[in-house]
mmCIF file of C-alpha atoms in Angstrom:
data_model
loop_
_atom_site.group_PDB
_atom_site.id
_atom_site.type_symbol
_atom_site.label_atom_id
_atom_site.label_comp_id
_atom_site.label_asym_id
_atom_site.label_seq_id
_atom_site.Cartn_x
_atom_site.Cartn_y
_atom_site.Cartn_z
ATOM 1 C CA MET I 1 -6.518 8.807 11.512
ATOM 2 C CA ASN I 2 -3.039 9.162 10.048
ATOM 3 C CA GLU I 3 -1.440 11.383 7.487
ATOM 4 C CA SER I 4 -4.154 10.514 5.140
ATOM 5 C CA THR I 5 -6.354 13.061 6.931
ATOM 6 C CA ASP I 6 -3.881 15.848 6.221
ATOM 7 C CA HIS I 7 -5.332 16.025 2.849
ATOM 8 C CA ALA I 8 -8.820 16.567 4.158
ATOM 9 C CA ALA I 9 -10.779 19.806 3.624
ATOM 10 C CA VAL I 10 -14.060 20.666 5.189
ATOM 11 C CA PRO I 11 -16.884 21.763 2.998
ATOM 12 C CA SER I 12 -16.779 25.590 1.923
ATOM 13 C CA SER I 13 -19.140 27.714 -0.062
ATOM 14 C CA GLU I 14 -16.303 28.564 -2.498
ATOM 15 C CA SER I 15 -15.974 24.900 -3.689
ATOM 16 C CA SER I 16 -19.768 24.094 -3.616
ATOM 17 C CA HIS I 17 -19.775 23.997 -7.350
ATOM 18 C CA ARG I 18 -16.968 21.614 -7.775
ATOM 19 C CA VAL I 19 -17.275 17.742 -7.525
ATOM 20 C CA ARG I 20 -15.877 16.783 -4.123
ATOM 21 C CA VAL I 21 -13.858 13.563 -4.309
ATOM 22 C CA LEU I 22 -12.725 11.284 -1.474
ATOM 23 C CA ILE I 23 -10.038 8.751 -2.380
ATOM 24 C CA ALA I 24 -9.672 5.414 -0.510
ATOM 25 C CA ASP I 25 -6.782 3.169 -1.216
ATOM 26 C CA ASP I 26 -4.358 1.284 1.101
ATOM 27 C CA GLN I 27 -1.366 2.162 -0.979
ATOM 28 C CA PRO I 28 -0.090 5.758 -0.591
ATOM 29 C CA LEU I 29 1.390 5.931 -3.982
ATOM 30 C CA VAL I 30 -1.897 5.008 -5.535
ATOM 31 C CA ARG I 31 -3.782 7.609 -3.527
ATOM 32 C CA ARG I 32 -1.294 10.424 -4.522
ATOM 33 C CA GLY I 33 -1.379 9.356 -8.159
ATOM 34 C CA LEU I 34 -5.158 9.623 -8.272
ATOM 35 C CA ALA I 35 -5.179 12.803 -6.563
ATOM 36 C CA LEU I 36 -2.481 14.262 -8.998
ATOM 37 C CA ILE I 37 -4.694 13.138 -11.885
ATOM 38 C CA LEU I 38 -8.054 14.803 -10.480
ATOM 39 C CA THR I 39 -6.615 17.971 -8.792
ATOM 40 C CA PRO I 40 -5.474 19.917 -11.927
ATOM 41 C CA ASP I 41 -9.062 19.632 -13.323
ATOM 42 C CA PRO I 42 -11.107 22.685 -12.040
ATOM 43 C CA ALA I 43 -14.226 20.454 -11.980
ATOM 44 C CA PHE I 44 -12.875 18.443 -9.133
ATOM 45 C CA GLU I 45 -11.715 19.040 -5.490
ATOM 46 C CA VAL I 46 -9.940 16.154 -3.686
ATOM 47 C CA VAL I 47 -11.140 16.710 -0.213
ATOM 48 C CA GLY I 48 -9.574 13.721 1.508
ATOM 49 C CA GLU I 49 -7.579 10.513 1.501
ATOM 50 C CA ALA I 50 -8.162 7.278 3.469
ATOM 51 C CA GLU I 51 -6.103 4.120 3.685
ATOM 52 C CA ASN I 52 -8.894 1.662 4.516
ATOM 53 C CA GLY I 53 -12.584 1.409 4.317
ATOM 54 C CA GLU I 54 -13.187 2.347 7.912
ATOM 55 C CA GLN I 55 -11.417 5.616 7.508
ATOM 56 C CA ALA I 56 -13.207 6.229 4.256
ATOM 57 C CA VAL I 57 -16.579 5.978 5.945
ATOM 58 C CA ALA I 58 -15.500 8.239 8.881
ATOM 59 C CA LEU I 59 -14.101 10.835 6.472
ATOM 60 C CA ALA I 60 -17.122 10.662 4.198
ATOM 61 C CA ARG I 61 -19.505 11.341 7.200
ATOM 62 C CA TRP I 62 -17.451 14.366 8.099
ATOM 63 C CA LEU I 63 -16.473 15.723 4.607
ATOM 64 C CA ARG I 64 -19.727 14.798 2.701
ATOM 65 C CA PRO I 65 -17.972 14.153 -0.651
ATOM 66 C CA ASP I 66 -19.927 13.801 -3.807
ATOM 67 C CA VAL I 67 -17.848 10.843 -5.051
ATOM 68 C CA VAL I 68 -15.656 8.266 -3.234
ATOM 69 C CA VAL I 69 -13.042 6.607 -5.518
ATOM 70 C CA MET I 70 -12.817 3.334 -3.533
ATOM 71 C CA ASP I 71 -10.260 0.471 -3.617
ATOM 72 C CA ILE I 72 -12.269 -2.685 -3.152
ATOM 73 C CA ARG I 73 -9.466 -4.649 -1.457
ATOM 74 C CA MET I 74 -8.385 -2.873 1.713
ATOM 75 C CA PRO I 75 -7.545 -3.874 5.159
ATOM 76 C CA VAL I 76 -9.542 -3.202 8.299
ATOM 77 C CA LEU I 77 -12.762 -2.682 6.407
ATOM 78 C CA ASP I 78 -12.802 -3.674 2.556
ATOM 79 C CA GLY I 79 -14.295 -1.575 -0.104
ATOM 80 C CA VAL I 80 -17.428 -3.722 -0.494
ATOM 81 C CA ARG I 81 -18.454 -3.273 3.112
ATOM 82 C CA ALA I 82 -17.463 0.297 3.201
ATOM 83 C CA THR I 83 -19.677 0.895 0.027
ATOM 84 C CA GLU I 84 -22.547 -0.846 1.901
ATOM 85 C CA GLU I 85 -22.158 1.469 4.925
ATOM 86 C CA LEU I 86 -21.736 4.539 2.757
ATOM 87 C CA THR I 87 -24.851 3.795 0.818
ATOM 88 C CA ARG I 88 -26.694 3.417 4.066
ATOM 89 C CA VAL I 89 -25.554 6.569 5.834
ATOM 90 C CA LEU I 90 -24.914 8.848 2.902
ATOM 91 C CA PRO I 91 -27.253 7.802 0.018
ATOM 92 C CA ARG I 92 -26.416 10.880 -2.017
ATOM 93 C CA CYS I 93 -22.697 9.961 -2.084
ATOM 94 C CA ARG I 94 -21.544 8.065 -5.190
ATOM 95 C CA VAL I 95 -18.986 5.249 -5.029
ATOM 96 C CA LEU I 96 -16.621 4.453 -7.901
ATOM 97 C CA ALA I 97 -14.984 1.087 -7.202
ATOM 98 C CA LEU I 98 -11.417 0.358 -8.216
ATOM 99 C CA SER I 99 -9.702 -2.965 -8.695
ATOM 100 C CA THR I 100 -6.314 -4.259 -9.841
ATOM 101 C CA PHE I 101 -8.109 -6.712 -12.111
ATOM 102 C CA ASP I 102 -11.023 -6.248 -14.442
ATOM 103 C CA MET I 103 -12.508 -9.631 -13.544
ATOM 104 C CA ASP I 104 -12.703 -9.549 -9.768
ATOM 105 C CA GLU I 105 -15.610 -10.994 -7.711
ATOM 106 C CA TYR I 106 -15.345 -8.142 -5.331
ATOM 107 C CA VAL I 107 -16.456 -5.791 -8.088
ATOM 108 C CA VAL I 108 -19.779 -7.451 -8.327
ATOM 109 C CA GLY I 109 -20.157 -7.309 -4.478
ATOM 110 C CA ALA I 110 -19.458 -3.570 -4.661
ATOM 111 C CA LEU I 111 -21.997 -2.941 -7.426
ATOM 112 C CA ARG I 112 -24.446 -5.018 -5.502
ATOM 113 C CA ALA I 113 -23.556 -2.987 -2.341
ATOM 114 C CA GLY I 114 -24.462 0.304 -4.240
ATOM 115 C CA ALA I 115 -21.266 1.379 -6.185
ATOM 116 C CA TYR I 116 -22.179 3.395 -9.285
ATOM 117 C CA GLY I 117 -19.321 2.264 -11.333
ATOM 118 C CA PHE I 118 -16.115 0.139 -11.608
ATOM 119 C CA LEU I 119 -12.743 1.043 -13.020
ATOM 120 C CA PRO I 120 -9.669 -1.189 -13.387
ATOM 121 C CA LYS I 121 -6.520 0.397 -11.906
ATOM 122 C CA ASP I 122 -4.745 0.232 -15.346
ATOM 123 C CA SER I 123 -7.263 2.672 -16.767
ATOM 124 C CA SER I 124 -5.994 5.917 -18.277
ATOM 125 C CA PRO I 125 -6.266 9.315 -16.453
ATOM 126 C CA GLU I 126 -8.970 10.346 -19.071
ATOM 127 C CA GLU I 127 -11.051 7.254 -18.209
ATOM 128 C CA LEU I 128 -10.695 7.999 -14.455
ATOM 129 C CA ILE I 129 -11.905 11.690 -15.043
ATOM 130 C CA ALA I 130 -14.821 10.454 -17.251
ATOM 131 C CA ALA I 131 -15.877 7.823 -14.732
ATOM 132 C CA VAL I 132 -15.916 10.307 -11.782
ATOM 133 C CA ARG I 133 -18.029 12.556 -13.899
ATOM 134 C CA THR I 134 -20.422 9.807 -14.918
ATOM 135 C CA VAL I 135 -20.977 8.479 -11.362
ATOM 136 C CA HIS I 136 -21.370 11.974 -10.118
ATOM 137 C CA ALA I 137 -24.178 12.484 -12.708
ATOM 138 C CA GLY I 138 -25.960 9.292 -11.177
ATOM 139 C CA GLU I 139 -25.076 7.017 -14.120
ATOM 140 C CA ALA I 140 -23.379 3.593 -14.249
ATOM 141 C CA ALA I 141 -19.656 3.966 -15.026
ATOM 142 C CA VAL I 142 -19.213 0.415 -16.296
ATOM 143 C CA ALA I 143 -19.095 -0.756 -19.959
ATOM 144 C CA PRO I 144 -22.105 -2.807 -20.544
ATOM 145 C CA ARG I 145 -20.074 -5.827 -22.021
ATOM 146 C CA LEU I 146 -17.650 -5.743 -19.026
ATOM 147 C CA LEU I 147 -20.455 -5.573 -16.637
ATOM 148 C CA THR I 148 -22.220 -8.690 -18.128
ATOM 149 C CA ARG I 149 -18.779 -10.639 -18.264
ATOM 150 C CA LEU I 150 -18.340 -9.858 -14.497
ATOM 151 C CA ILE I 151 -21.826 -10.757 -13.511
ATOM 152 C CA SER I 152 -22.148 -13.811 -15.700
ATOM 153 C CA THR I 153 -18.938 -15.101 -14.192
ATOM 154 C CA TYR I 154 -19.452 -14.415 -10.491
ATOM 155 C CA VAL I 155 -23.368 -14.318 -10.217
ATOM 156 C CA ARG I 156 -25.262 -17.557 -10.171
ATOM 157 C CA ALA I 157 -28.979 -18.249 -10.186
ATOM 158 C CA PRO I 158 -30.235 -20.440 -7.560
ATOM 159 C CA ASP I 159 -29.592 -24.169 -8.064
ATOM 160 C CA LEU I 160 -32.528 -25.999 -9.673
ATOM 161 C CA PRO I 161 -33.232 -29.732 -10.550
ATOM 162 C CA ARG I 162 -31.680 -30.613 -13.852
ATOM 163 C CA GLN I 163 -35.026 -30.916 -15.687
ATOM 164 C CA ALA I 164 -36.602 -27.900 -14.177
ATOM 165 C CA ALA I 165 -36.793 -24.575 -15.961
ATOM 166 C CA PRO I 166 -35.269 -21.497 -14.073
ATOM 167 C CA VAL I 167 -37.878 -19.666 -12.073
ATOM 168 C CA VAL I 168 -37.970 -15.960 -13.115
ATOM 169 C CA ASP I 169 -39.761 -13.713 -10.592
ATOM 170 C CA VAL I 170 -40.765 -10.856 -12.960
ATOM 171 C CA GLY I 171 -43.091 -9.316 -10.267
ATOM 172 C CA GLU I 172 -45.248 -6.703 -11.949
ATOM 173 C CA LEU I 173 -43.280 -6.393 -15.100
ATOM 174 C CA THR I 174 -45.149 -6.389 -18.435
ATOM 175 C CA PRO I 175 -43.894 -8.802 -21.097
ATOM 176 C CA ARG I 176 -42.304 -5.881 -22.917
ATOM 177 C CA GLU I 177 -40.505 -4.756 -19.769
ATOM 178 C CA VAL I 178 -39.096 -8.335 -19.345
ATOM 179 C CA GLU I 179 -37.764 -8.187 -22.829
ATOM 180 C CA VAL I 180 -36.060 -4.882 -22.203
ATOM 181 C CA TRP I 181 -34.712 -6.154 -18.909
ATOM 182 C CA ARG I 182 -33.256 -9.243 -20.698
ATOM 183 C CA LEU I 183 -31.608 -6.949 -23.305
ATOM 184 C CA ILE I 184 -30.085 -4.901 -20.637
ATOM 185 C CA ALA I 185 -28.708 -8.028 -18.994
ATOM 186 C CA THR I 186 -27.103 -9.183 -22.205
ATOM 187 C CA GLY I 187 -24.990 -5.930 -22.463
ATOM 188 C CA LEU I 188 -27.011 -3.731 -24.908
ATOM 189 C CA ASP I 189 -27.104 0.072 -24.415
ATOM 190 C CA ASN I 190 -30.341 2.171 -24.802
ATOM 191 C CA THR I 191 -29.680 2.777 -28.557
ATOM 192 C CA GLN I 192 -29.004 -0.824 -29.290
ATOM 193 C CA ILE I 193 -32.249 -1.841 -27.379
ATOM 194 C CA SER I 194 -34.260 0.715 -29.287
ATOM 195 C CA GLU I 195 -32.965 -0.783 -32.589
ATOM 196 C CA ALA I 196 -33.519 -4.302 -31.447
ATOM 197 C CA LEU I 197 -37.137 -3.595 -30.480
ATOM 198 C CA ASP I 198 -37.860 -0.977 -33.171
ATOM 199 C CA ILE I 199 -38.789 1.654 -30.588
ATOM 200 C CA SER I 200 -37.446 5.050 -29.692
ATOM 201 C CA VAL I 201 -34.684 5.609 -27.291
ATOM 202 C CA SER I 202 -37.003 7.916 -25.093
ATOM 203 C CA THR I 203 -39.354 4.908 -24.939
ATOM 204 C CA VAL I 204 -36.557 2.612 -23.890
ATOM 205 C CA LYS I 205 -35.686 5.018 -21.090
ATOM 206 C CA ASN I 206 -39.396 4.984 -19.976
ATOM 207 C CA TYR I 207 -39.335 1.227 -19.781
ATOM 208 C CA ILE I 208 -36.085 1.111 -17.863
ATOM 209 C CA THR I 209 -37.320 3.626 -15.247
ATOM 210 C CA SER I 210 -40.423 1.520 -14.840
ATOM 211 C CA ILE I 211 -38.344 -1.709 -14.600
ATOM 212 C CA PHE I 212 -36.012 -0.288 -11.838
ATOM 213 C CA VAL I 213 -39.007 0.901 -9.749
ATOM 214 C CA LYS I 214 -40.761 -2.578 -9.986
ATOM 215 C CA LEU I 215 -37.600 -4.595 -9.324
ATOM 216 C CA GLY I 216 -36.493 -2.266 -6.436
ATOM 217 C CA VAL I 217 -33.074 -1.677 -8.125
ATOM 218 C CA ARG I 218 -31.228 1.590 -8.335
ATOM 219 C CA ASP I 219 -29.344 1.331 -11.533
ATOM 220 C CA ARG I 220 -28.356 -0.696 -14.532
ATOM 221 C CA ALA I 221 -25.684 -2.800 -12.724
ATOM 222 C CA GLN I 222 -28.095 -3.905 -10.019
ATOM 223 C CA ALA I 223 -30.753 -4.815 -12.777
ATOM 224 C CA VAL I 224 -28.196 -6.985 -14.463
ATOM 225 C CA ILE I 225 -27.339 -8.603 -11.329
ATOM 226 C CA ALA I 226 -31.032 -9.284 -10.514
ATOM 227 C CA ALA I 227 -31.465 -10.701 -14.052
ATOM 228 C CA TYR I 228 -28.639 -13.229 -13.512
ATOM 229 C CA GLU I 229 -29.728 -14.121 -9.963
ATOM 230 C CA SER I 230 -33.318 -14.839 -11.110
ATOM 231 C CA GLY I 231 -32.313 -17.045 -14.041
ATOM 232 C CA LEU I 232 -33.892 -14.641 -16.563
ATOM 233 C CA VAL I 233 -31.046 -14.513 -18.944
ATOM 234 C CA GLU I 234 -30.648 -18.277 -19.279
ATOM 235 C CA ALA I 235 -34.408 -18.789 -19.360
ATOM 236 C CA ALA I 236 -34.691 -16.306 -22.176
ATOM 237 C CA ALA I 237 -31.861 -17.886 -24.130
ATOM 238 C CA ARG I 238 -33.315 -21.326 -23.849
ATOM 239 C CA ALA I 239 -36.754 -20.187 -24.920
ATOM 240 C CA ALA I 240 -35.291 -18.431 -27.912
ATOM 241 C CA ASP I 241 -33.118 -21.424 -29.332
ATOM 242 C CA GLY I 242 -35.007 -24.476 -28.037
ATOM 243 C CA ARG I 243 -32.272 -25.531 -25.524
ATOM 244 C CA GLY I 244 -33.017 -28.071 -22.827
ATOM 245 C CA ALA I 245 -32.131 -27.961 -19.273
ATOM 246 C CA ASP I 246 -28.651 -28.852 -19.985
ATOM 247 C CA GLY I 247 -28.214 -25.707 -22.212
ATOM 248 C CA ARG I 248 -27.907 -27.516 -25.341
ATOM 249 C CA GLY I 249 -30.076 -27.598 -28.502
ATOM 250 C CA ALA I 250 -31.277 -30.535 -30.665
ATOM 251 C CA ASP I 251 -27.867 -30.669 -32.434
ATOM 252 C CA GLY I 252 -26.092 -30.885 -29.075
ATOM 253 C CA ARG I 253 -24.463 -27.407 -29.410
ATOM 254 C CA GLY I 254 -24.890 -24.305 -27.265
ATOM 255 C CA ALA I 255 -26.510 -20.925 -28.504
ATOM 256 C CA ALA I 256 -24.633 -19.319 -31.293
ATOM 257 C CA GLY I 257 -22.803 -16.202 -30.045
ATOM 258 C CA ALA I 258 -23.871 -16.749 -26.526
ATOM 259 C CA GLU I 259 -21.384 -15.598 -23.956
ATOM 260 C CA PRO I 260 -20.082 -18.450 -21.839
ATOM 261 C CA ARG I 261 -21.002 -18.442 -18.168
ATOM 262 C CA ASP I 262 -17.369 -18.559 -17.042
ATOM 263 C CA GLY I 263 -16.568 -15.358 -19.065
ATOM 264 C CA SER I 264 -14.156 -17.094 -21.332
ATOM 265 C CA THR I 265 -13.840 -16.375 -25.025
ATOM 266 C CA PRO I 266 -15.687 -18.911 -27.315
#
């Protein structure tokens, strides 16, 4: 360990009610800046800083933070592999992934590995504080539309023959649960899903809980990744507008309003 560990504090009963945060970033200035944003808030306690993923895992095992704010591109052990290790050894610890860019394939890797949220480094101090609170509560801190842009860009369904329809493994999901899953994957929040299906928000939440259990996923981000990897989103879009295997309808055009697979703007 280096000077990063000088900012480490062992757990104490006096701080048990505060959210314990570990910061992991290979740039000292970024680490200090994040600490200066979080420390003044009485709800948080920055218990340690690490300059790479290996240090982050070691410090987390010792300090037992509630949240690790993790840069996903670091030397020695990157944030994706560090997140995988933390999820394995400290399942109660939440990871908030940081990236210089809002469109970064490493972000999808971190979400797949178990990160509860993602925040671009150009976010405001208020957004950082809100994101730490959100992931500490066990909720996904990724804007639904940003999540679907990321995943539609970097996640691909298995290659299939040109004339073959995507194979969707829905497991034990009911038709209604499949529809809710598809709407989650297109970026709708619970209120928007309830309006689209004309059901209550509480019913939507019940469906989502059941979907997560049946799919074996932990949160919304992993459910969206699973939907894209299975081909569910493309399969549902083709069924809805009559597109063929090449993704085009009878008029030779794609679905109106559909978000492009490469994440670009229509």
